[in-house]
mmCIF file with all atom_site columns, N, CA and C in Angstrom:
data_model
loop_
_atom_site.group_PDB
_atom_site.id
_atom_site.type_symbol
_atom_site.label_atom_id
_atom_site.label_alt_id
_atom_site.label_comp_id
_atom_site.label_asym_id
_atom_site.label_entity_id
_atom_site.label_seq_id
_atom_site.pdbx_PDB_ins_code
_atom_site.Cartn_x
_atom_site.Cartn_y
_atom_site.Cartn_z
_atom_site.occupancy
_atom_site.B_iso_or_equiv
_atom_site.pdbx_formal_charge
_atom_site.auth_seq_id
_atom_site.auth_comp_id
_atom_site.auth_asym_id
_atom_site.auth_atom_id
_atom_site.pdbx_PDB_model_num
ATOM 1   N N  . MET V 1 1  ? 144.171 172.186 230.939 1.00 57.00 ? 273 MET V N  1
ATOM 2   C CA . MET V 1 1  ? 144.069 172.197 229.491 1.00 57.00 ? 273 MET V CA 1
ATOM 3   C C  . MET V 1 1  ? 145.385 172.725 228.906 1.00 57.00 ? 273 MET V C  1
ATOM 4   N N  . PRO V 1 2  ? 145.956 172.055 227.904 1.00 68.00 ? 274 PRO V N  1
ATOM 5   C CA . PRO V 1 2  ? 147.218 172.517 227.324 1.00 68.00 ? 274 PRO V CA 1
ATOM 6   C C  . PRO V 1 2  ? 147.019 173.793 226.504 1.00 68.00 ? 274 PRO V C  1
ATOM 7   N N  . MET V 1 3  ? 148.076 174.586 226.437 1.00 70.00 ? 275 MET V N  1
ATOM 8   C CA . MET V 1 3  ? 148.035 175.818 225.641 1.00 70.00 ? 275 MET V CA 1
ATOM 9   C C  . MET V 1 3  ? 148.078 175.467 224.156 1.00 70.00 ? 275 MET V C  1
ATOM 10  N N  . PRO V 1 4  ? 147.336 176.214 223.323 1.00 71.00 ? 276 PRO V N  1
ATOM 11  C CA . PRO V 1 4  ? 147.399 175.970 221.880 1.00 71.00 ? 276 PRO V CA 1
ATOM 12  C C  . PRO V 1 4  ? 148.785 176.294 221.328 1.00 71.00 ? 276 PRO V C  1
ATOM 13  N N  . LYS V 1 5  ? 149.119 175.695 220.224 1.00 82.00 ? 277 LYS V N  1
ATOM 14  C CA . LYS V 1 5  ? 150.421 175.915 219.595 1.00 82.00 ? 277 LYS V CA 1
ATOM 15  C C  . LYS V 1 5  ? 150.441 177.258 218.866 1.00 82.00 ? 277 LYS V C  1
ATOM 16  N N  . TYR V 1 6  ? 151.663 177.755 218.620 1.00 84.00 ? 278 TYR V N  1
ATOM 17  C CA . TYR V 1 6  ? 151.837 178.986 217.859 1.00 84.00 ? 278 TYR V CA 1
ATOM 18  C C  . TYR V 1 6  ? 151.930 178.677 216.371 1.00 84.00 ? 278 TYR V C  1
ATOM 19  N N  . ARG V 1 7  ? 151.397 179.588 215.575 1.00 87.00 ? 279 ARG V N  1
ATOM 20  C CA . ARG V 1 7  ? 151.555 179.543 214.121 1.00 87.00 ? 279 ARG V CA 1
ATOM 21  C C  . ARG V 1 7  ? 152.311 180.807 213.722 1.00 87.00 ? 279 ARG V C  1
ATOM 22  N N  . ASN V 1 8  ? 153.473 180.643 213.117 1.00 87.00 ? 280 ASN V N  1
ATOM 23  C CA . ASN V 1 8  ? 154.292 181.770 212.671 1.00 87.00 ? 280 ASN V CA 1
ATOM 24  C C  . ASN V 1 8  ? 154.125 181.944 211.169 1.00 87.00 ? 280 ASN V C  1
ATOM 25  N N  . THR V 1 9  ? 153.704 183.149 210.754 1.00 90.00 ? 281 THR V N  1
ATOM 26  C CA . THR V 1 9  ? 153.512 183.455 209.348 1.00 90.00 ? 281 THR V CA 1
ATOM 27  C C  . THR V 1 9  ? 154.468 184.573 208.964 1.00 90.00 ? 281 THR V C  1
ATOM 28  N N  . GLU V 1 10 ? 155.357 184.298 208.028 1.00 92.00 ? 282 GLU V N  1
ATOM 29  C CA . GLU V 1 10 ? 156.318 185.309 207.586 1.00 92.00 ? 282 GLU V CA 1
ATOM 30  C C  . GLU V 1 10 ? 155.602 186.313 206.696 1.00 92.00 ? 282 GLU V C  1
ATOM 31  N N  . THR V 1 11 ? 155.711 187.613 207.047 1.00 93.00 ? 283 THR V N  1
ATOM 32  C CA . THR V 1 11 ? 155.007 188.643 206.288 1.00 93.00 ? 283 THR V CA 1
ATOM 33  C C  . THR V 1 11 ? 155.909 189.434 205.357 1.00 93.00 ? 283 THR V C  1
ATOM 34  N N  . GLY V 1 12 ? 157.225 189.353 205.530 1.00 89.00 ? 284 GLY V N  1
ATOM 35  C CA . GLY V 1 12 ? 158.124 190.055 204.618 1.00 89.00 ? 284 GLY V CA 1
ATOM 36  C C  . GLY V 1 12 ? 159.484 190.307 205.229 1.00 89.00 ? 284 GLY V C  1
ATOM 37  N N  . LEU V 1 13 ? 160.385 190.820 204.405 1.00 88.00 ? 285 LEU V N  1
ATOM 38  C CA . LEU V 1 13 ? 161.737 191.144 204.853 1.00 88.00 ? 285 LEU V CA 1
ATOM 39  C C  . LEU V 1 13 ? 161.768 192.549 205.438 1.00 88.00 ? 285 LEU V C  1
ATOM 40  N N  . THR V 1 14 ? 162.629 192.766 206.426 1.00 88.00 ? 286 THR V N  1
ATOM 41  C CA . THR V 1 14 ? 162.776 194.098 207.013 1.00 88.00 ? 286 THR V CA 1
ATOM 42  C C  . THR V 1 14 ? 163.855 194.910 206.325 1.00 88.00 ? 286 THR V C  1
ATOM 43  N N  . GLY V 1 15 ? 164.744 194.269 205.577 1.00 86.00 ? 287 GLY V N  1
ATOM 44  C CA . GLY V 1 15 ? 165.826 194.968 204.899 1.00 86.00 ? 287 GLY V CA 1
ATOM 45  C C  . GLY V 1 15 ? 167.159 194.856 205.610 1.00 86.00 ? 287 GLY V C  1
ATOM 46  N N  . ARG V 1 16 ? 167.189 194.257 206.784 1.00 91.00 ? 288 ARG V N  1
ATOM 47  C CA . ARG V 1 16 ? 168.438 194.097 207.523 1.00 91.00 ? 288 ARG V CA 1
ATOM 48  C C  . ARG V 1 16 ? 169.016 192.713 207.249 1.00 91.00 ? 288 ARG V C  1
ATOM 49  N N  . PHE V 1 17 ? 170.340 192.610 207.289 1.00 91.00 ? 289 PHE V N  1
ATOM 50  C CA . PHE V 1 17 ? 170.995 191.317 207.111 1.00 91.00 ? 289 PHE V CA 1
ATOM 51  C C  . PHE V 1 17 ? 172.237 191.267 207.980 1.00 91.00 ? 289 PHE V C  1
ATOM 52  N N  . ARG V 1 18 ? 172.740 190.062 208.202 1.00 93.00 ? 290 ARG V N  1
ATOM 53  C CA . ARG V 1 18 ? 173.967 189.851 208.966 1.00 93.00 ? 290 ARG V CA 1
ATOM 54  C C  . ARG V 1 18 ? 174.637 188.579 208.459 1.00 93.00 ? 290 ARG V C  1
ATOM 55  N N  . VAL V 1 19 ? 175.886 188.408 208.846 1.00 94.00 ? 291 VAL V N  1
ATOM 56  C CA . VAL V 1 19 ? 176.646 187.227 208.453 1.00 94.00 ? 291 VAL V CA 1
ATOM 57  C C  . VAL V 1 19 ? 177.090 186.518 209.719 1.00 94.00 ? 291 VAL V C  1
ATOM 58  N N  . ARG V 1 20 ? 176.863 185.210 209.774 1.00 94.00 ? 292 ARG V N  1
ATOM 59  C CA . ARG V 1 20 ? 177.319 184.418 210.916 1.00 94.00 ? 292 ARG V CA 1
ATOM 60  C C  . ARG V 1 20 ? 178.259 183.336 210.411 1.00 94.00 ? 292 ARG V C  1
ATOM 61  N N  . ARG V 1 21 ? 179.079 182.820 211.299 1.00 95.00 ? 293 ARG V N  1
ATOM 62  C CA . ARG V 1 21 ? 180.044 181.787 210.950 1.00 95.00 ? 293 ARG V CA 1
ATOM 63  C C  . ARG V 1 21 ? 179.456 180.425 211.315 1.00 95.00 ? 293 ARG V C  1
ATOM 64  N N  . GLN V 1 22 ? 179.454 179.483 210.367 1.00 92.00 ? 294 GLN V N  1
ATOM 65  C CA . GLN V 1 22 ? 178.961 178.139 210.630 1.00 92.00 ? 294 GLN V CA 1
ATOM 66  C C  . GLN V 1 22 ? 179.948 177.422 211.549 1.00 92.00 ? 294 GLN V C  1
ATOM 67  N N  . ALA V 1 23 ? 179.433 176.754 212.587 1.00 91.00 ? 295 ALA V N  1
ATOM 68  C CA . ALA V 1 23 ? 180.288 176.171 213.623 1.00 91.00 ? 295 ALA V CA 1
ATOM 69  C C  . ALA V 1 23 ? 181.163 175.031 213.087 1.00 91.00 ? 295 ALA V C  1
ATOM 70  N N  . PHE V 1 24 ? 180.615 174.155 212.266 1.00 93.00 ? 296 PHE V N  1
ATOM 71  C CA . PHE V 1 24 ? 181.344 172.965 211.847 1.00 93.00 ? 296 PHE V CA 1
ATOM 72  C C  . PHE V 1 24 ? 182.403 173.258 210.791 1.00 93.00 ? 296 PHE V C  1
ATOM 73  N N  . SER V 1 25 ? 182.011 173.950 209.722 1.00 94.00 ? 297 SER V N  1
ATOM 74  C CA . SER V 1 25 ? 182.938 174.158 208.605 1.00 94.00 ? 297 SER V CA 1
ATOM 75  C C  . SER V 1 25 ? 183.604 175.527 208.610 1.00 94.00 ? 297 SER V C  1
ATOM 76  N N  . GLY V 1 26 ? 183.072 176.475 209.367 1.00 93.00 ? 298 GLY V N  1
ATOM 77  C CA . GLY V 1 26 ? 183.646 177.814 209.397 1.00 93.00 ? 298 GLY V CA 1
ATOM 78  C C  . GLY V 1 26 ? 183.226 178.691 208.232 1.00 93.00 ? 298 GLY V C  1
ATOM 79  N N  . LEU V 1 27 ? 182.298 178.222 207.395 1.00 94.00 ? 299 LEU V N  1
ATOM 80  C CA . LEU V 1 27 ? 181.825 179.024 206.273 1.00 94.00 ? 299 LEU V CA 1
ATOM 81  C C  . LEU V 1 27 ? 180.926 180.151 206.764 1.00 94.00 ? 299 LEU V C  1
ATOM 82  N N  . SER V 1 28 ? 180.865 181.231 206.000 1.00 93.00 ? 300 SER V N  1
ATOM 83  C CA . SER V 1 28 ? 179.997 182.357 206.332 1.00 93.00 ? 300 SER V CA 1
ATOM 84  C C  . SER V 1 28 ? 178.590 182.084 205.815 1.00 93.00 ? 300 SER V C  1
ATOM 85  N N  . ILE V 1 29 ? 177.597 182.337 206.658 1.00 93.00 ? 301 ILE V N  1
ATOM 86  C CA . ILE V 1 29 ? 176.190 182.144 206.310 1.00 93.00 ? 301 ILE V CA 1
ATOM 87  C C  . ILE V 1 29 ? 175.505 183.504 206.369 1.00 93.00 ? 301 ILE V C  1
ATOM 88  N N  . LEU V 1 30 ? 174.845 183.906 205.277 1.00 93.00 ? 302 LEU V N  1
ATOM 89  C CA . LEU V 1 30 ? 174.118 185.167 205.229 1.00 93.00 ? 302 LEU V CA 1
ATOM 90  C C  . LEU V 1 30 ? 172.729 184.950 205.812 1.00 93.00 ? 302 LEU V C  1
ATOM 91  N N  . GLN V 1 31 ? 172.332 185.813 206.742 1.00 94.00 ? 303 GLN V N  1
ATOM 92  C CA . GLN V 1 31 ? 171.010 185.730 207.343 1.00 94.00 ? 303 GLN V CA 1
ATOM 93  C C  . GLN V 1 31 ? 170.256 187.023 207.087 1.00 94.00 ? 303 GLN V C  1
ATOM 94  N N  . VAL V 1 32 ? 168.936 186.933 206.956 1.00 93.00 ? 304 VAL V N  1
ATOM 95  C CA . VAL V 1 32 ? 168.081 188.096 206.763 1.00 93.00 ? 304 VAL V CA 1
ATOM 96  C C  . VAL V 1 32 ? 167.086 188.176 207.908 1.00 93.00 ? 304 VAL V C  1
ATOM 97  N N  . GLU V 1 33 ? 166.672 189.412 208.230 1.00 93.00 ? 305 GLU V N  1
ATOM 98  C CA . GLU V 1 33 ? 165.666 189.621 209.267 1.00 93.00 ? 305 GLU V CA 1
ATOM 99  C C  . GLU V 1 33 ? 164.297 189.674 208.601 1.00 93.00 ? 305 GLU V C  1
ATOM 100 N N  . VAL V 1 34 ? 163.335 188.947 209.145 1.00 93.00 ? 306 VAL V N  1
ATOM 101 C CA . VAL V 1 34 ? 161.996 188.885 208.574 1.00 93.00 ? 306 VAL V CA 1
ATOM 102 C C  . VAL V 1 34 ? 160.969 189.298 209.621 1.00 93.00 ? 306 VAL V C  1
ATOM 103 N N  . SER V 1 35 ? 159.862 189.892 209.156 1.00 94.00 ? 307 SER V N  1
ATOM 104 C CA . SER V 1 35 ? 158.729 190.188 210.023 1.00 94.00 ? 307 SER V CA 1
ATOM 105 C C  . SER V 1 35 ? 157.871 188.936 210.119 1.00 94.00 ? 307 SER V C  1
ATOM 106 N N  . VAL V 1 36 ? 157.470 188.595 211.343 1.00 94.00 ? 308 VAL V N  1
ATOM 107 C CA . VAL V 1 36 ? 156.700 187.380 211.575 1.00 94.00 ? 308 VAL V CA 1
ATOM 108 C C  . VAL V 1 36 ? 155.443 187.738 212.353 1.00 94.00 ? 308 VAL V C  1
ATOM 109 N N  . LYS V 1 37 ? 154.281 187.278 211.858 1.00 92.00 ? 309 LYS V N  1
ATOM 110 C CA . LYS V 1 37 ? 153.032 187.421 212.596 1.00 92.00 ? 309 LYS V CA 1
ATOM 111 C C  . LYS V 1 37 ? 152.811 186.121 213.360 1.00 92.00 ? 309 LYS V C  1
ATOM 112 N N  . ARG V 1 38 ? 152.780 186.214 214.680 1.00 88.00 ? 310 ARG V N  1
ATOM 113 C CA . ARG V 1 38 ? 152.668 185.029 215.528 1.00 88.00 ? 310 ARG V CA 1
ATOM 114 C C  . ARG V 1 38 ? 151.273 184.979 216.131 1.00 88.00 ? 310 ARG V C  1
ATOM 115 N N  . SER V 1 39 ? 150.555 183.882 215.888 1.00 86.00 ? 311 SER V N  1
ATOM 116 C CA . SER V 1 39 ? 149.201 183.725 216.406 1.00 86.00 ? 311 SER V CA 1
ATOM 117 C C  . SER V 1 39 ? 149.032 182.315 216.948 1.00 86.00 ? 311 SER V C  1
ATOM 118 N N  . ARG V 1 40 ? 148.017 182.147 217.752 1.00 81.00 ? 312 ARG V N  1
ATOM 119 C CA . ARG V 1 40 ? 147.736 180.836 218.334 1.00 81.00 ? 312 ARG V CA 1
ATOM 120 C C  . ARG V 1 40 ? 146.996 179.958 217.332 1.00 81.00 ? 312 ARG V C  1
ATOM 121 N N  . TYR V 1 41 ? 147.227 178.677 217.415 1.00 76.00 ? 313 TYR V N  1
ATOM 122 C CA . TYR V 1 41 ? 146.527 177.703 216.582 1.00 76.00 ? 313 TYR V CA 1
ATOM 123 C C  . TYR V 1 41 ? 145.823 176.738 217.499 1.00 76.00 ? 313 TYR V C  1
ATOM 124 N N  . PRO V 1 42 ? 144.595 176.446 217.386 1.00 69.00 ? 314 PRO V N  1
ATOM 125 C CA . PRO V 1 42 ? 143.624 176.750 216.332 1.00 69.00 ? 314 PRO V CA 1
ATOM 126 C C  . PRO V 1 42 ? 143.119 178.186 216.413 1.00 69.00 ? 314 PRO V C  1
ATOM 127 N N  . LEU V 1 43 ? 142.451 178.610 215.350 1.00 63.00 ? 315 LEU V N  1
ATOM 128 C CA . LEU V 1 43 ? 142.046 180.001 215.214 1.00 63.00 ? 315 LEU V CA 1
ATOM 129 C C  . LEU V 1 43 ? 140.912 180.407 216.147 1.00 63.00 ? 315 LEU V C  1
ATOM 130 N N  . ASP V 1 44 ? 140.244 179.467 216.797 1.00 61.00 ? 316 ASP V N  1
ATOM 131 C CA . ASP V 1 44 ? 139.128 179.843 217.668 1.00 61.00 ? 316 ASP V CA 1
ATOM 132 C C  . ASP V 1 44 ? 139.599 180.447 218.990 1.00 61.00 ? 316 ASP V C  1
ATOM 133 N N  . SER V 1 45 ? 140.902 180.504 219.242 1.00 58.00 ? 317 SER V N  1
ATOM 134 C CA . SER V 1 45 ? 141.401 181.163 220.442 1.00 58.00 ? 317 SER V CA 1
ATOM 135 C C  . SER V 1 45 ? 141.308 182.678 220.252 1.00 58.00 ? 317 SER V C  1
ATOM 136 N N  . SER V 1 46 ? 141.521 183.436 221.321 1.00 63.00 ? 318 SER V N  1
ATOM 137 C CA . SER V 1 46 ? 141.297 184.882 221.277 1.00 63.00 ? 318 SER V CA 1
ATOM 138 C C  . SER V 1 46 ? 142.287 185.577 220.341 1.00 63.00 ? 318 SER V C  1
ATOM 139 N N  . ASN V 1 47 ? 141.857 186.705 219.793 1.00 64.00 ? 319 ASN V N  1
ATOM 140 C CA . ASN V 1 47 ? 142.700 187.469 218.876 1.00 64.00 ? 319 ASN V CA 1
ATOM 141 C C  . ASN V 1 47 ? 143.741 188.302 219.608 1.00 64.00 ? 319 ASN V C  1
ATOM 142 N N  . ASP V 1 48 ? 143.706 188.334 220.938 1.00 70.00 ? 320 ASP V N  1
ATOM 143 C CA . ASP V 1 48 ? 144.692 189.095 221.699 1.00 70.00 ? 320 ASP V CA 1
ATOM 144 C C  . ASP V 1 48 ? 146.068 188.461 221.613 1.00 70.00 ? 320 ASP V C  1
ATOM 145 N N  . ASP V 1 49 ? 146.153 187.225 221.160 1.00 74.00 ? 321 ASP V N  1
ATOM 146 C CA . ASP V 1 49 ? 147.425 186.517 221.101 1.00 74.00 ? 321 ASP V CA 1
ATOM 147 C C  . ASP V 1 49 ? 148.202 186.771 219.814 1.00 74.00 ? 321 ASP V C  1
ATOM 148 N N  . ILE V 1 50 ? 147.677 187.589 218.905 1.00 83.00 ? 322 ILE V N  1
ATOM 149 C CA . ILE V 1 50 ? 148.370 187.864 217.646 1.00 83.00 ? 322 ILE V CA 1
ATOM 150 C C  . ILE V 1 50 ? 149.404 188.961 217.885 1.00 83.00 ? 322 ILE V C  1
ATOM 151 N N  . LYS V 1 51 ? 150.668 188.666 217.559 1.00 87.00 ? 323 LYS V N  1
ATOM 152 C CA . LYS V 1 51 ? 151.766 189.615 217.744 1.00 87.00 ? 323 LYS V CA 1
ATOM 153 C C  . LYS V 1 51 ? 152.590 189.672 216.465 1.00 87.00 ? 323 LYS V C  1
ATOM 154 N N  . THR V 1 52 ? 153.170 190.840 216.209 1.00 91.00 ? 324 THR V N  1
ATOM 155 C CA . THR V 1 52 ? 154.108 190.992 215.105 1.00 91.00 ? 324 THR V CA 1
ATOM 156 C C  . THR V 1 52 ? 155.496 191.166 215.696 1.00 91.00 ? 324 THR V C  1
ATOM 157 N N  . MET V 1 53 ? 156.423 190.338 215.257 1.00 93.00 ? 325 MET V N  1
ATOM 158 C CA . MET V 1 53 ? 157.781 190.371 215.787 1.00 93.00 ? 325 MET V CA 1
ATOM 159 C C  . MET V 1 53 ? 158.762 190.144 214.643 1.00 93.00 ? 325 MET V C  1
ATOM 160 N N  . THR V 1 54 ? 160.049 190.209 214.946 1.00 94.00 ? 326 THR V N  1
ATOM 161 C CA . THR V 1 54 ? 161.069 189.948 213.931 1.00 94.00 ? 326 THR V CA 1
ATOM 162 C C  . THR V 1 54 ? 161.860 188.711 214.317 1.00 94.00 ? 326 THR V C  1
ATOM 163 N N  . ASP V 1 55 ? 162.416 188.064 213.304 1.00 94.00 ? 327 ASP V N  1
ATOM 164 C CA . ASP V 1 55 ? 163.198 186.850 213.511 1.00 94.00 ? 327 ASP V CA 1
ATOM 165 C C  . ASP V 1 55 ? 164.270 186.789 212.420 1.00 94.00 ? 327 ASP V C  1
ATOM 166 N N  . TRP V 1 56 ? 165.333 186.051 212.671 1.00 96.00 ? 328 TRP V N  1
ATOM 167 C CA . TRP V 1 56 ? 166.411 185.873 211.703 1.00 96.00 ? 328 TRP V CA 1
ATOM 168 C C  . TRP V 1 56 ? 166.328 184.479 211.100 1.00 96.00 ? 328 TRP V C  1
ATOM 169 N N  . ARG V 1 57 ? 166.585 184.384 209.791 1.00 95.00 ? 329 ARG V N  1
ATOM 170 C CA . ARG V 1 57 ? 166.658 183.086 209.127 1.00 95.00 ? 329 ARG V CA 1
ATOM 171 C C  . ARG V 1 57 ? 167.726 183.157 208.050 1.00 95.00 ? 329 ARG V C  1
ATOM 172 N N  . ASN V 1 58 ? 168.187 181.981 207.624 1.00 95.00 ? 330 ASN V N  1
ATOM 173 C CA . ASN V 1 58 ? 169.188 181.917 206.563 1.00 95.00 ? 330 ASN V CA 1
ATOM 174 C C  . ASN V 1 58 ? 168.572 182.413 205.256 1.00 95.00 ? 330 ASN V C  1
ATOM 175 N N  . ALA V 1 59 ? 169.344 183.170 204.507 1.00 95.00 ? 331 ALA V N  1
ATOM 176 C CA . ALA V 1 59 ? 168.862 183.729 203.246 1.00 95.00 ? 331 ALA V CA 1
ATOM 177 C C  . ALA V 1 59 ? 168.809 182.647 202.172 1.00 95.00 ? 331 ALA V C  1
ATOM 178 N N  . THR V 1 60 ? 167.841 182.769 201.283 1.00 94.00 ? 332 THR V N  1
ATOM 179 C CA . THR V 1 60 ? 167.792 181.887 200.123 1.00 94.00 ? 332 THR V CA 1
ATOM 180 C C  . THR V 1 60 ? 168.847 182.348 199.116 1.00 94.00 ? 332 THR V C  1
ATOM 181 N N  . TYR V 1 61 ? 169.072 181.553 198.105 1.00 94.00 ? 333 TYR V N  1
ATOM 182 C CA . TYR V 1 61 ? 170.070 181.890 197.086 1.00 94.00 ? 333 TYR V CA 1
ATOM 183 C C  . TYR V 1 61 ? 169.711 183.206 196.393 1.00 94.00 ? 333 TYR V C  1
ATOM 184 N N  . GLU V 1 62 ? 168.436 183.376 196.031 1.00 92.00 ? 334 GLU V N  1
ATOM 185 C CA . GLU V 1 62 ? 168.000 184.591 195.344 1.00 92.00 ? 334 GLU V CA 1
ATOM 186 C C  . GLU V 1 62 ? 168.163 185.822 196.228 1.00 92.00 ? 334 GLU V C  1
ATOM 187 N N  . GLU V 1 63 ? 167.835 185.689 197.525 1.00 89.00 ? 335 GLU V N  1
ATOM 188 C CA . GLU V 1 63 ? 167.996 186.815 198.450 1.00 89.00 ? 335 GLU V CA 1
ATOM 189 C C  . GLU V 1 63 ? 169.468 187.175 198.623 1.00 89.00 ? 335 GLU V C  1
ATOM 190 N N  . ALA V 1 64 ? 170.335 186.185 198.681 1.00 88.00 ? 336 ALA V N  1
ATOM 191 C CA . ALA V 1 64 ? 171.769 186.446 198.830 1.00 88.00 ? 336 ALA V CA 1
ATOM 192 C C  . ALA V 1 64 ? 172.320 187.184 197.616 1.00 88.00 ? 336 ALA V C  1
ATOM 193 N N  . ILE V 1 65 ? 171.907 186.794 196.415 1.00 88.00 ? 337 ILE V N  1
ATOM 194 C CA . ILE V 1 65 ? 172.349 187.476 195.200 1.00 88.00 ? 337 ILE V CA 1
ATOM 195 C C  . ILE V 1 65 ? 171.837 188.910 195.188 1.00 88.00 ? 337 ILE V C  1
ATOM 196 N N  . ARG V 1 66 ? 170.562 189.113 195.544 1.00 85.00 ? 338 ARG V N  1
ATOM 197 C CA . ARG V 1 66 ? 169.969 190.454 195.552 1.00 85.00 ? 338 ARG V CA 1
ATOM 198 C C  . ARG V 1 66 ? 170.693 191.369 196.543 1.00 85.00 ? 338 ARG V C  1
ATOM 199 N N  . ILE V 1 67 ? 171.042 190.860 197.717 1.00 84.00 ? 339 ILE V N  1
ATOM 200 C CA . ILE V 1 67 ? 171.754 191.661 198.718 1.00 84.00 ? 339 ILE V CA 1
ATOM 201 C C  . ILE V 1 67 ? 173.137 192.032 198.206 1.00 84.00 ? 339 ILE V C  1
ATOM 202 N N  . GLN V 1 68 ? 173.821 191.107 197.540 1.00 82.00 ? 340 GLN V N  1
ATOM 203 C CA . GLN V 1 68 ? 175.149 191.398 197.004 1.00 82.00 ? 340 GLN V CA 1
ATOM 204 C C  . GLN V 1 68 ? 175.080 192.452 195.902 1.00 82.00 ? 340 GLN V C  1
ATOM 205 N N  . ILE V 1 69 ? 174.028 192.417 195.092 1.00 86.00 ? 341 ILE V N  1
ATOM 206 C CA . ILE V 1 69 ? 173.874 193.416 194.032 1.00 86.00 ? 341 ILE V CA 1
ATOM 207 C C  . ILE V 1 69 ? 173.552 194.781 194.636 1.00 86.00 ? 341 ILE V C  1
ATOM 208 N N  . ASP V 1 70 ? 172.633 194.828 195.598 1.00 81.00 ? 342 ASP V N  1
ATOM 209 C CA . ASP V 1 70 ? 172.201 196.095 196.179 1.00 81.00 ? 342 ASP V CA 1
ATOM 210 C C  . ASP V 1 70 ? 173.265 196.740 197.053 1.00 81.00 ? 342 ASP V C  1
ATOM 211 N N  . TYR V 1 71 ? 174.006 195.946 197.824 1.00 72.00 ? 343 TYR V N  1
ATOM 212 C CA . TYR V 1 71 ? 174.945 196.487 198.794 1.00 72.00 ? 343 TYR V CA 1
ATOM 213 C C  . TYR V 1 71 ? 176.398 196.225 198.433 1.00 72.00 ? 343 TYR V C  1
ATOM 214 N N  . GLY V 1 72 ? 176.642 195.711 197.254 1.00 63.00 ? 344 GLY V N  1
ATOM 215 C CA . GLY V 1 72 ? 178.019 195.417 196.852 1.00 63.00 ? 344 GLY V CA 1
ATOM 216 C C  . GLY V 1 72 ? 178.839 196.694 196.700 1.00 63.00 ? 344 GLY V C  1
ATOM 217 N N  . GLY V 1 73 ? 180.056 196.632 197.153 1.00 54.00 ? 345 GLY V N  1
ATOM 218 C CA . GLY V 1 73 ? 180.887 197.828 197.116 1.00 54.00 ? 345 GLY V CA 1
ATOM 219 C C  . GLY V 1 73 ? 181.869 197.728 196.073 1.00 54.00 ? 345 GLY V C  1
#
């Protein structure tokens, strides 16, 4: 029997950010760390598979502006 798929639900920002360099154009990309609740899909599988972890994703325009305002020097 195949394993059920994972469902990742973003629960919020952790407050950490980093900047990475885009490979093709060399532009700087702002990334934010998010809390993710990872569970199996469909929901009838056991609840022991629910985990909370962190992941990085590219920041939205609003998040990038907010970070620049809060941490701007």
